[in-house]
Amino acid sequence: VEHDWHGGGRKAEFLHEFARAACGKFSVVLTPDANRAHFNHVHIDIGKYHLCGMRRADGTLPTGLDKIMAESGEGNDDEAVADTGN
């Protein structure tokens, strides 16, 4: 994810398709588009929020992304950190 999300080609296409598909199955999907804390992974969970944190075809992010991420504790964008699974 870290090396291929923002690149072109088949690997990037696969990662974006994976994230789009996950958005249809899980409540929250956060990608490197969402914030720097997710630079190297795709965060997927079944929390109380509903958010697909990846750029739309027009290049914009979902409305309310910042608010939902702040409320869920995912909004701290001070440094890039890997998800520990905790």
Short mmCIF file of N, CA and C in Angstrom, two decimals:
data_model
loop_
_atom_site.label_atom_id
_atom_site.label_comp_id
_atom_site.label_asym_id
_atom_site.label_seq_id
_atom_site.Cartn_x
_atom_site.Cartn_y
_atom_site.Cartn_z
N VAL A 1 0.83 -1.20 0.00
CA VAL A 1 0.00 0.00 0.00
C VAL A 1 0.87 1.25 0.00
N GLU A 2 1.88 1.26 0.85
CA GLU A 2 2.74 2.43 0.97
C GLU A 2 3.37 2.82 -0.37
N HIS A 3 3.79 1.83 -1.12
CA HIS A 3 4.52 2.12 -2.35
C HIS A 3 3.63 2.16 -3.60
N ASP A 4 2.47 1.56 -3.53
CA ASP A 4 1.68 1.40 -4.74
C ASP A 4 0.36 2.16 -4.78
N TRP A 5 -0.15 2.64 -3.64
CA TRP A 5 -1.46 3.31 -3.63
C TRP A 5 -1.50 4.50 -4.57
N HIS A 6 -0.49 5.35 -4.52
CA HIS A 6 -0.47 6.57 -5.32
C HIS A 6 0.19 6.39 -6.68
N GLY A 7 0.65 5.20 -6.96
CA GLY A 7 1.27 4.94 -8.25
C GLY A 7 0.23 4.59 -9.30
N GLY A 8 0.71 4.26 -10.44
CA GLY A 8 -0.19 3.82 -11.50
C GLY A 8 -0.01 2.33 -11.71
N GLY A 9 -0.71 1.82 -12.64
CA GLY A 9 -0.52 0.43 -13.00
C GLY A 9 -1.43 -0.53 -12.27
N ARG A 10 -1.14 -1.81 -12.47
CA ARG A 10 -2.01 -2.88 -11.97
C ARG A 10 -2.07 -2.95 -10.45
N LYS A 11 -0.96 -2.71 -9.77
CA LYS A 11 -0.97 -2.78 -8.31
C LYS A 11 -1.87 -1.69 -7.72
N ALA A 12 -1.75 -0.48 -8.21
CA ALA A 12 -2.61 0.61 -7.73
C ALA A 12 -4.07 0.33 -8.06
N GLU A 13 -4.33 -0.16 -9.26
CA GLU A 13 -5.71 -0.50 -9.63
C GLU A 13 -6.29 -1.55 -8.70
N PHE A 14 -5.50 -2.57 -8.39
CA PHE A 14 -5.95 -3.61 -7.47
C PHE A 14 -6.27 -3.03 -6.10
N LEU A 15 -5.39 -2.22 -5.55
CA LEU A 15 -5.60 -1.64 -4.22
C LEU A 15 -6.84 -0.76 -4.18
N HIS A 16 -7.05 0.03 -5.20
CA HIS A 16 -8.22 0.90 -5.24
C HIS A 16 -9.51 0.08 -5.39
N GLU A 17 -9.48 -0.94 -6.20
CA GLU A 17 -10.65 -1.81 -6.35
C GLU A 17 -10.95 -2.55 -5.05
N PHE A 18 -9.91 -3.02 -4.38
CA PHE A 18 -10.06 -3.67 -3.08
C PHE A 18 -10.73 -2.73 -2.09
N ALA A 19 -10.26 -1.50 -2.00
CA ALA A 19 -10.83 -0.53 -1.07
C ALA A 19 -12.27 -0.20 -1.42
N ARG A 20 -12.56 -0.01 -2.71
CA ARG A 20 -13.94 0.26 -3.12
C ARG A 20 -14.87 -0.90 -2.75
N ALA A 21 -14.41 -2.12 -2.97
CA ALA A 21 -15.21 -3.29 -2.62
C ALA A 21 -15.41 -3.36 -1.10
N ALA A 22 -14.38 -3.06 -0.35
CA ALA A 22 -14.49 -3.08 1.11
C ALA A 22 -15.49 -2.04 1.60
N CYS A 23 -15.59 -0.91 0.91
CA CYS A 23 -16.55 0.13 1.29
C CYS A 23 -17.98 -0.40 1.22
N GLY A 24 -18.23 -1.36 0.38
CA GLY A 24 -19.56 -1.94 0.27
C GLY A 24 -19.85 -3.01 1.31
N LYS A 25 -18.81 -3.46 2.01
CA LYS A 25 -18.97 -4.56 2.97
C LYS A 25 -18.76 -4.14 4.42
N PHE A 26 -17.98 -3.09 4.65
CA PHE A 26 -17.61 -2.67 5.99
C PHE A 26 -18.10 -1.25 6.26
N SER A 27 -18.22 -0.90 7.53
CA SER A 27 -18.70 0.43 7.91
C SER A 27 -17.68 1.52 7.62
N VAL A 28 -16.43 1.24 7.92
CA VAL A 28 -15.38 2.25 7.77
C VAL A 28 -14.21 1.66 6.99
N VAL A 29 -13.80 2.37 5.98
CA VAL A 29 -12.60 2.01 5.21
C VAL A 29 -11.78 3.29 5.07
N LEU A 30 -10.58 3.28 5.63
CA LEU A 30 -9.69 4.44 5.54
C LEU A 30 -8.46 4.05 4.73
N THR A 31 -8.13 4.85 3.76
CA THR A 31 -7.02 4.59 2.85
C THR A 31 -5.96 5.67 3.03
N PRO A 32 -4.86 5.57 2.32
CA PRO A 32 -3.88 6.65 2.37
C PRO A 32 -4.46 8.01 1.96
N ASP A 33 -5.57 8.03 1.26
CA ASP A 33 -6.22 9.30 0.92
C ASP A 33 -6.79 9.99 2.16
N ALA A 34 -7.16 9.22 3.17
CA ALA A 34 -7.85 9.76 4.34
C ALA A 34 -6.95 10.66 5.17
N ASN A 35 -5.77 10.18 5.52
CA ASN A 35 -4.80 10.98 6.28
C ASN A 35 -3.45 10.27 6.29
N ARG A 36 -2.45 10.97 6.81
CA ARG A 36 -1.09 10.43 6.81
C ARG A 36 -0.93 9.21 7.70
N ALA A 37 -1.79 9.07 8.71
CA ALA A 37 -1.68 7.91 9.60
C ALA A 37 -1.97 6.60 8.87
N HIS A 38 -2.59 6.69 7.71
CA HIS A 38 -2.93 5.49 6.94
C HIS A 38 -2.09 5.39 5.67
N PHE A 39 -0.89 5.92 5.71
CA PHE A 39 -0.02 5.96 4.53
C PHE A 39 0.41 4.59 4.04
N ASN A 40 0.37 3.60 4.95
CA ASN A 40 0.93 2.31 4.56
C ASN A 40 -0.04 1.14 4.72
N HIS A 41 -1.33 1.46 4.92
CA HIS A 41 -2.30 0.39 5.07
C HIS A 41 -3.71 0.89 4.79
N VAL A 42 -4.61 -0.06 4.61
CA VAL A 42 -6.03 0.25 4.48
C VAL A 42 -6.68 -0.23 5.77
N HIS A 43 -7.31 0.70 6.48
CA HIS A 43 -7.97 0.42 7.75
C HIS A 43 -9.42 0.04 7.46
N ILE A 44 -9.84 -1.12 7.93
CA ILE A 44 -11.20 -1.60 7.69
C ILE A 44 -11.80 -1.98 9.03
N ASP A 45 -13.01 -1.48 9.33
CA ASP A 45 -13.68 -1.92 10.55
C ASP A 45 -15.19 -1.85 10.42
N ILE A 46 -15.86 -2.30 11.45
CA ILE A 46 -17.32 -2.35 11.46
C ILE A 46 -17.86 -1.43 12.56
N GLY A 47 -17.23 -0.28 12.73
CA GLY A 47 -17.63 0.67 13.76
C GLY A 47 -18.98 1.30 13.50
N LYS A 48 -19.34 2.24 14.37
CA LYS A 48 -20.65 2.87 14.29
C LYS A 48 -20.77 3.90 13.17
N TYR A 49 -19.67 4.33 12.62
CA TYR A 49 -19.69 5.31 11.55
C TYR A 49 -19.78 4.61 10.20
N HIS A 50 -20.18 5.35 9.19
CA HIS A 50 -20.16 4.82 7.83
C HIS A 50 -19.33 5.78 6.99
N LEU A 51 -18.17 5.32 6.57
CA LEU A 51 -17.24 6.19 5.87
C LEU A 51 -16.37 5.40 4.92
N CYS A 52 -16.33 5.85 3.69
CA CYS A 52 -15.41 5.30 2.70
C CYS A 52 -14.36 6.37 2.47
N GLY A 53 -13.23 6.25 3.13
CA GLY A 53 -12.20 7.28 3.11
C GLY A 53 -11.23 7.14 1.96
N MET A 54 -11.75 7.25 0.76
CA MET A 54 -10.89 7.28 -0.41
C MET A 54 -11.43 8.32 -1.37
N ARG A 55 -10.56 8.83 -2.21
CA ARG A 55 -10.96 9.88 -3.15
C ARG A 55 -11.99 9.38 -4.14
N ARG A 56 -12.93 10.25 -4.45
CA ARG A 56 -13.92 9.95 -5.48
C ARG A 56 -13.31 10.17 -6.86
N ALA A 57 -14.03 9.81 -7.88
CA ALA A 57 -13.54 9.97 -9.25
C ALA A 57 -13.18 11.41 -9.56
N ASP A 58 -13.89 12.38 -8.93
CA ASP A 58 -13.61 13.79 -9.18
C ASP A 58 -12.46 14.34 -8.33
N GLY A 59 -11.82 13.47 -7.53
CA GLY A 59 -10.67 13.87 -6.72
C GLY A 59 -11.01 14.37 -5.33
N THR A 60 -12.29 14.46 -4.99
CA THR A 60 -12.68 14.95 -3.67
C THR A 60 -12.79 13.81 -2.68
N LEU A 61 -12.71 14.17 -1.40
CA LEU A 61 -12.91 13.20 -0.32
C LEU A 61 -14.34 13.31 0.18
N PRO A 62 -14.83 12.28 0.86
CA PRO A 62 -16.21 12.32 1.35
C PRO A 62 -16.45 13.50 2.28
N THR A 63 -17.64 14.08 2.20
CA THR A 63 -18.04 15.16 3.09
C THR A 63 -18.08 14.64 4.51
N GLY A 64 -17.54 15.41 5.44
CA GLY A 64 -17.57 15.03 6.85
C GLY A 64 -16.44 14.13 7.28
N LEU A 65 -15.49 13.83 6.39
CA LEU A 65 -14.39 12.93 6.74
C LEU A 65 -13.65 13.42 7.97
N ASP A 66 -13.27 14.69 8.02
CA ASP A 66 -12.52 15.22 9.15
C ASP A 66 -13.29 15.07 10.46
N LYS A 67 -14.58 15.40 10.42
CA LYS A 67 -15.41 15.34 11.63
C LYS A 67 -15.53 13.90 12.14
N ILE A 68 -15.84 12.97 11.26
CA ILE A 68 -15.99 11.58 11.67
C ILE A 68 -14.68 11.03 12.19
N MET A 69 -13.57 11.35 11.53
CA MET A 69 -12.27 10.85 11.97
C MET A 69 -11.91 11.42 13.33
N ALA A 70 -12.21 12.69 13.58
CA ALA A 70 -11.93 13.30 14.88
C ALA A 70 -12.78 12.63 15.98
N GLU A 71 -14.05 12.42 15.70
CA GLU A 71 -14.94 11.80 16.68
C GLU A 71 -14.55 10.36 16.98
N SER A 72 -14.01 9.68 16.00
CA SER A 72 -13.65 8.27 16.17
C SER A 72 -12.23 8.08 16.70
N GLY A 73 -11.50 9.18 16.88
CA GLY A 73 -10.13 9.08 17.35
C GLY A 73 -9.13 8.85 16.25
N GLU A 74 -9.58 8.85 15.00
CA GLU A 74 -8.70 8.63 13.86
C GLU A 74 -8.18 9.94 13.29
N GLY A 75 -8.56 11.07 13.88
CA GLY A 75 -8.24 12.36 13.29
C GLY A 75 -6.87 12.91 13.60
N ASN A 76 -6.10 12.29 14.47
CA ASN A 76 -4.78 12.80 14.80
C ASN A 76 -3.85 12.55 13.63
N ASP A 77 -3.52 13.61 12.92
CA ASP A 77 -2.73 13.50 11.69
C ASP A 77 -1.34 14.11 11.88
N ASP A 78 -0.87 14.17 13.14
CA ASP A 78 0.40 14.83 13.40
C ASP A 78 1.60 14.06 12.84
N GLU A 79 1.50 12.74 12.81
CA GLU A 79 2.61 11.96 12.28
C GLU A 79 2.08 10.69 11.64
N ALA A 80 2.85 10.14 10.77
CA ALA A 80 2.46 8.90 10.11
C ALA A 80 2.82 7.75 11.02
N VAL A 81 1.82 6.98 11.42
CA VAL A 81 2.05 5.83 12.28
C VAL A 81 1.34 4.62 11.70
N ALA A 82 1.91 3.47 11.92
CA ALA A 82 1.28 2.24 11.45
C ALA A 82 0.22 1.79 12.44
N ASP A 83 -0.84 1.18 11.96
CA ASP A 83 -1.89 0.63 12.79
C ASP A 83 -1.33 -0.59 13.52
N THR A 84 -1.48 -0.59 14.84
CA THR A 84 -0.97 -1.71 15.64
C THR A 84 -1.98 -2.82 15.81
N GLY A 85 -3.21 -2.57 15.41
CA GLY A 85 -4.25 -3.57 15.56
C GLY A 85 -4.94 -3.50 16.91
N ASN A 86 -4.54 -2.57 17.74
CA ASN A 86 -5.17 -2.41 19.07
C ASN A 86 -6.36 -1.50 19.00
#
